[in-house]
PDB file of C-alpha atoms in Angstrom:
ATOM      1  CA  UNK X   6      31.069 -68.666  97.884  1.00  0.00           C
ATOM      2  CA  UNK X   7      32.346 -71.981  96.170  1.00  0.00           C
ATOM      3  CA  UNK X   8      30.744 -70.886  92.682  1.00  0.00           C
ATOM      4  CA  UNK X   9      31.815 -67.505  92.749  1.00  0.00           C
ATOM      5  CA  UNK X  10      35.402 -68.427  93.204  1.00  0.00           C
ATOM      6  CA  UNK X  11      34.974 -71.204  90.387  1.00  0.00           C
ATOM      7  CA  UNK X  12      33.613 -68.590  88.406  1.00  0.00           C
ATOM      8  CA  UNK X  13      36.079 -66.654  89.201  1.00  0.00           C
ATOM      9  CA  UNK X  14      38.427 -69.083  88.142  1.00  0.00           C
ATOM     10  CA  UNK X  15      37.016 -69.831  84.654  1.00  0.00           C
ATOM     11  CA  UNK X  16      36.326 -66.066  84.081  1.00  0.00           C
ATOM     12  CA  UNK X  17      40.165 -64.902  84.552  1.00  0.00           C
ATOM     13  CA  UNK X  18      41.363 -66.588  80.895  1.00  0.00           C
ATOM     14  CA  UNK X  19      39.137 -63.640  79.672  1.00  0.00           C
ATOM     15  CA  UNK X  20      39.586 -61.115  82.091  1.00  0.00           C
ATOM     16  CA  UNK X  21      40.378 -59.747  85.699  1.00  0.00           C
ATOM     17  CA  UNK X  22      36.478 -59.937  86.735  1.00  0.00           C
ATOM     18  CA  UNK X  23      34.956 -58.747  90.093  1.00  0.00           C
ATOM     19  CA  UNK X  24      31.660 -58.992  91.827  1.00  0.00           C
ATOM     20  CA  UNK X  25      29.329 -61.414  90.372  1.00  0.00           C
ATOM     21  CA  UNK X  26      25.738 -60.975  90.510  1.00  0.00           C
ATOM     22  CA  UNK X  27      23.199 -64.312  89.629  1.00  0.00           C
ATOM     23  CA  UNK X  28      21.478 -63.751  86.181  1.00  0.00           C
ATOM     24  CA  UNK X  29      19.560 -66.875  85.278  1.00  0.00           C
ATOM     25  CA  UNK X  30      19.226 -70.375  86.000  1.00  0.00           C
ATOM     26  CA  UNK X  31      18.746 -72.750  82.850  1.00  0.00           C
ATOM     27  CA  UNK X  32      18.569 -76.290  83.235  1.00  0.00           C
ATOM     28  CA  UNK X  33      21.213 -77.565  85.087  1.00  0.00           C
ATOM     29  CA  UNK X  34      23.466 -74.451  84.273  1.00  0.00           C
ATOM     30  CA  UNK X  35      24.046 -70.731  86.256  1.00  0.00           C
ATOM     31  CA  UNK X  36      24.280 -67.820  84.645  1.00  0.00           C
ATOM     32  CA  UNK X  37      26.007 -64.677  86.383  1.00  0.00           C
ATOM     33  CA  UNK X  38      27.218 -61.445  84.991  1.00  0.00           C
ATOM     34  CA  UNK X  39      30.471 -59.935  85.963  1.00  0.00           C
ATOM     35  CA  UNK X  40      32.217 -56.688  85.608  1.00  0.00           C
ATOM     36  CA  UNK X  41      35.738 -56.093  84.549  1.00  0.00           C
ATOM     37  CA  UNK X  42      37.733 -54.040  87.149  1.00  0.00           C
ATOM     38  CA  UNK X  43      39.982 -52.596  84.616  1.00  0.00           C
ATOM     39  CA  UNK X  44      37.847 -51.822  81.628  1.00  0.00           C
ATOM     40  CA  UNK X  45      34.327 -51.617  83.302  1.00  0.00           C
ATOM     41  CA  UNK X  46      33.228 -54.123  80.355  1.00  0.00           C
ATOM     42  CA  UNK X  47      30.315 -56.837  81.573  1.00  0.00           C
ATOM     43  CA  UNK X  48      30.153 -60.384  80.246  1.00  0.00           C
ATOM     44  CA  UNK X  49      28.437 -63.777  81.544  1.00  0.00           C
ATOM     45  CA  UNK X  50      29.333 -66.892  82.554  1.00  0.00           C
ATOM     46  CA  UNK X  51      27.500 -70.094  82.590  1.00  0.00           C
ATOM     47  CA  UNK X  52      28.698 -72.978  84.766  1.00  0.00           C
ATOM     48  CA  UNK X  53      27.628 -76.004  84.616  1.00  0.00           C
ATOM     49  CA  UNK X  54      25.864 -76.870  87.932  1.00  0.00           C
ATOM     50  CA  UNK X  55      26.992 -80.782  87.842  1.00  0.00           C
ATOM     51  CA  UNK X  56      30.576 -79.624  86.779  1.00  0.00           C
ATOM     52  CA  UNK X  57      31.127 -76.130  87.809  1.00  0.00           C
ATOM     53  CA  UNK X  58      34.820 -76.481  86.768  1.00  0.00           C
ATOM     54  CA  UNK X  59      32.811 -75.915  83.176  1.00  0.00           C
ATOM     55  CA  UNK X  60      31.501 -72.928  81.441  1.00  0.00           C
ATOM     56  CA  UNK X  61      30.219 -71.316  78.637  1.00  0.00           C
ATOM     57  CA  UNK X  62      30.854 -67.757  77.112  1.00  0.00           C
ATOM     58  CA  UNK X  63      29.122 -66.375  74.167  1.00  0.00           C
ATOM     59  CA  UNK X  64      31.410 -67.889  72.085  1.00  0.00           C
ATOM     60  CA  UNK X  65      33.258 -71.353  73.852  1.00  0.00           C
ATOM     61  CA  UNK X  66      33.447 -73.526  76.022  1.00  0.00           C
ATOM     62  CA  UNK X  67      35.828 -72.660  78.686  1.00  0.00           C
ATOM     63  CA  UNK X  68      36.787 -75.479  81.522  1.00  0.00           C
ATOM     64  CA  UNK X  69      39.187 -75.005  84.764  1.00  0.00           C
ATOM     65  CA  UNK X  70      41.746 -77.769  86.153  1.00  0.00           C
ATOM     66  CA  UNK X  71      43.613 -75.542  88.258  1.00  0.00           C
ATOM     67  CA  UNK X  72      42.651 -77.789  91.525  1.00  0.00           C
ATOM     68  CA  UNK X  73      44.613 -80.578  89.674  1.00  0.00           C
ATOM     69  CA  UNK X  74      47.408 -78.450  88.127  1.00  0.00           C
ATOM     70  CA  UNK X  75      45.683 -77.948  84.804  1.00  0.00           C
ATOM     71  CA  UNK X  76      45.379 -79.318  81.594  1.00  0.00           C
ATOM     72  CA  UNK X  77      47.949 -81.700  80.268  1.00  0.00           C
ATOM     73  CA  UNK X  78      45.993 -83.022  77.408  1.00  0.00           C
ATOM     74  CA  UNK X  79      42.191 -83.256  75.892  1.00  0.00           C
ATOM     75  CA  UNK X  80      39.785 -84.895  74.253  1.00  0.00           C
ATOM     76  CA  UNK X  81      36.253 -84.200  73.023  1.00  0.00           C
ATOM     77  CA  UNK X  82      32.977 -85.756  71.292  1.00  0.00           C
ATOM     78  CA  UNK X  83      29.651 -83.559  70.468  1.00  0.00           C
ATOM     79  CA  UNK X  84      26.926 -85.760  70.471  1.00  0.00           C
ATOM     80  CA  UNK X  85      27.536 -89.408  68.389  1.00  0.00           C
ATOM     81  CA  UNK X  86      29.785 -87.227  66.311  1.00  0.00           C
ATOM     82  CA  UNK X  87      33.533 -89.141  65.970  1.00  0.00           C
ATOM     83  CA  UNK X  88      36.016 -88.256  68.892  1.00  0.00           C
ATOM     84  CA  UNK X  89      38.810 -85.598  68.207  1.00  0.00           C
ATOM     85  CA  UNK X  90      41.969 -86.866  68.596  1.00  0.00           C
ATOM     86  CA  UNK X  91      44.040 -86.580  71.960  1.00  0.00           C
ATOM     87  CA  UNK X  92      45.276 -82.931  71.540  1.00  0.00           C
ATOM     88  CA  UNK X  93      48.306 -82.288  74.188  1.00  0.00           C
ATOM     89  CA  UNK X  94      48.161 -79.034  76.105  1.00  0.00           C
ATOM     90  CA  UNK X  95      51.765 -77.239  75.577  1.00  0.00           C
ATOM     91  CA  UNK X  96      51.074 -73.833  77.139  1.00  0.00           C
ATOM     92  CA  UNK X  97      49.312 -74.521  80.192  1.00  0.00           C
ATOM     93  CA  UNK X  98      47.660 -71.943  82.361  1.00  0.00           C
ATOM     94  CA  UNK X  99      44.934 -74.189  83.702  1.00  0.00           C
ATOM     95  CA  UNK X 100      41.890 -73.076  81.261  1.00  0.00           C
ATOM     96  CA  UNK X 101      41.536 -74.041  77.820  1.00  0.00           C
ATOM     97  CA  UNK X 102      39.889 -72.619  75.558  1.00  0.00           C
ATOM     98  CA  UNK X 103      39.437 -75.002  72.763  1.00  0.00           C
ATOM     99  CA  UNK X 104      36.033 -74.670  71.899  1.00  0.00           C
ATOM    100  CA  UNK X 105      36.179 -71.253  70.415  1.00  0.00           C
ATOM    101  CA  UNK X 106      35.224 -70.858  66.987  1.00  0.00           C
ATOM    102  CA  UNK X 107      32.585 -74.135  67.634  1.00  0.00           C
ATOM    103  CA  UNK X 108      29.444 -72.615  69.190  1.00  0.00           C
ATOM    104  CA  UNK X 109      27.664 -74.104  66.034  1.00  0.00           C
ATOM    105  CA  UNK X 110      28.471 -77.702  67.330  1.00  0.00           C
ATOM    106  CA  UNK X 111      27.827 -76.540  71.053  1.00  0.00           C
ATOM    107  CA  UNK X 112      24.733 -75.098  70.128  1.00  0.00           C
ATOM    108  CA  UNK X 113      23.299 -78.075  67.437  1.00  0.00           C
ATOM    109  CA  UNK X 114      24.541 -80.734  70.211  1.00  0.00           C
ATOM    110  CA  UNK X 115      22.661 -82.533  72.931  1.00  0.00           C
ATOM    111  CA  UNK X 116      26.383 -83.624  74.971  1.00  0.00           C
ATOM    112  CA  UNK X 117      29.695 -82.791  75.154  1.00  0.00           C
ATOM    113  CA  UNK X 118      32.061 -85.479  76.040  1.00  0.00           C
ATOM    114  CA  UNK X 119      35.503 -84.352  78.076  1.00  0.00           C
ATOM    115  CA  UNK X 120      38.312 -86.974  78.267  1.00  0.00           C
ATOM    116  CA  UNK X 121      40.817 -84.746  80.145  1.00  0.00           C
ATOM    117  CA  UNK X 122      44.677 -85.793  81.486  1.00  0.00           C
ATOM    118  CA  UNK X 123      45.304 -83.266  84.374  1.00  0.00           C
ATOM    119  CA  UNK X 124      49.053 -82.937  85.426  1.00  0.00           C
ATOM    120  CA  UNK X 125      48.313 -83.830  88.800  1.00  0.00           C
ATOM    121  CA  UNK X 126      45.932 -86.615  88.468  1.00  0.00           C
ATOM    122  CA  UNK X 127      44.077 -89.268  86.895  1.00  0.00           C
ATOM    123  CA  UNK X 128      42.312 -89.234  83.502  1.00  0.00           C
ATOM    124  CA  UNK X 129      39.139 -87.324  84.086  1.00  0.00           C
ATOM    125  CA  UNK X 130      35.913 -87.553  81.918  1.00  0.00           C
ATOM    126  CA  UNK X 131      32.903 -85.332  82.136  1.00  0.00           C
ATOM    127  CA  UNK X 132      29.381 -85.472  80.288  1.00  0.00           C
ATOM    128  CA  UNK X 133      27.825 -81.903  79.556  1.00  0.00           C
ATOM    129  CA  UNK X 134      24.313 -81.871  78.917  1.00  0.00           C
ATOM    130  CA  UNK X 135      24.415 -79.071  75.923  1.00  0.00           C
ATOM    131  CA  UNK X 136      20.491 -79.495  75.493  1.00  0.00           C
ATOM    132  CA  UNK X 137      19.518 -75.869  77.510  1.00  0.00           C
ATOM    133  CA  UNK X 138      22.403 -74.365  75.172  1.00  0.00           C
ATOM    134  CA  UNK X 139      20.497 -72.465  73.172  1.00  0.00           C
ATOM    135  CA  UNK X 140      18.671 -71.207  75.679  1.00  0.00           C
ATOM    136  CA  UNK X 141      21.567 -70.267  77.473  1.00  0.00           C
ATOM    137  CA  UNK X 142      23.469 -68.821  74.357  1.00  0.00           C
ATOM    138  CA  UNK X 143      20.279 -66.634  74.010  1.00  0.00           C
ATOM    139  CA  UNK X 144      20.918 -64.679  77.297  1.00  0.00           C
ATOM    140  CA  UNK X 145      24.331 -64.906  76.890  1.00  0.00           C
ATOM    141  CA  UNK X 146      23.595 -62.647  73.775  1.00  0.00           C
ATOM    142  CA  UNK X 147      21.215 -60.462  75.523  1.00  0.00           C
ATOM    143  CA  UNK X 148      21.223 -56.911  77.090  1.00  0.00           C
ATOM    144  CA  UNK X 149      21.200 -58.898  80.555  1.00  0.00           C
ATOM    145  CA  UNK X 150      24.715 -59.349  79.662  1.00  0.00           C
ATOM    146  CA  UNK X 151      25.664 -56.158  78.083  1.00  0.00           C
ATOM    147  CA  UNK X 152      25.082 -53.466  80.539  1.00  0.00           C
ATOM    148  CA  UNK X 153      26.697 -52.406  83.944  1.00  0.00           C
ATOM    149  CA  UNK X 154      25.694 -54.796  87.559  1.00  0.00           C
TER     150      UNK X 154
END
């Protein structure tokens, strides 16, 4: 019940999502396939089992903070690329999506480095094994994710 309310969670940036059904399991990550109440569209999640606060769409990263009252500012690293800068968070719902447009560097990356500042709390740092990614961007592109639950 835990996961599906954190995927809940990291699903509502991109829509108002229902039932959740379990799609795959790839390496550490989840995948499950929701349903849009309003439009009837499908789409899959992947959450990251270590950090399920983390997840990946077909096209970003997406990552939830709401239990510490969101996002004040991030950071990020692929691989032994050079960090971004410290990017503050001015509109804060609780999910970010920062990583859109960068599936190349998700998907040609072994790790993704988080250096987060919640509102609420401490600086918070995360590891995300992005070997399985491809893998996981694979199904994510599939009919598994396409059609009806």
């Amino acid at each position: 019940m835990k996961r599906f309310l954190i995927a809940i969670a990291v699903l509502f940036a991109c829509a108002a999502h229902g039932e959740s059904q379990l799609v795959a399991k790839v390496s550490g990550w989840t995948i499950y396939k929701s349903t849009d109440g309003m439009t009837d569209e499908t789409s899959c999640t992947a959450l990251y089992d270590k950090h399920d606060n983390i997840g990946m769409l077909k096209d970003r990263i997406v990552l939830t903070m709401q239990g510490r009252g969101g996002i004040s500012a991030y950071q990020y690293r692929f691989g032994k690329e050079p960090a971004s800068p410290l990017t503050l968070q001015l509109a804060n719902d609780g999910v970010n999506h920062w990583l859109s447009g960068d599936m190349d560097r998700v998907l040609g990356s072994s790790t993704l480095n988080l250096r987060i500042v919640t509102i609420l709390g401490p600086v918070v740092s995360y590891e995300v094994d992005l070997r399985p990614a491809k893998a996981i961007h694979k199904i994510l592109m599939s009919d598994k994710c396409k059609f009806a639950l």
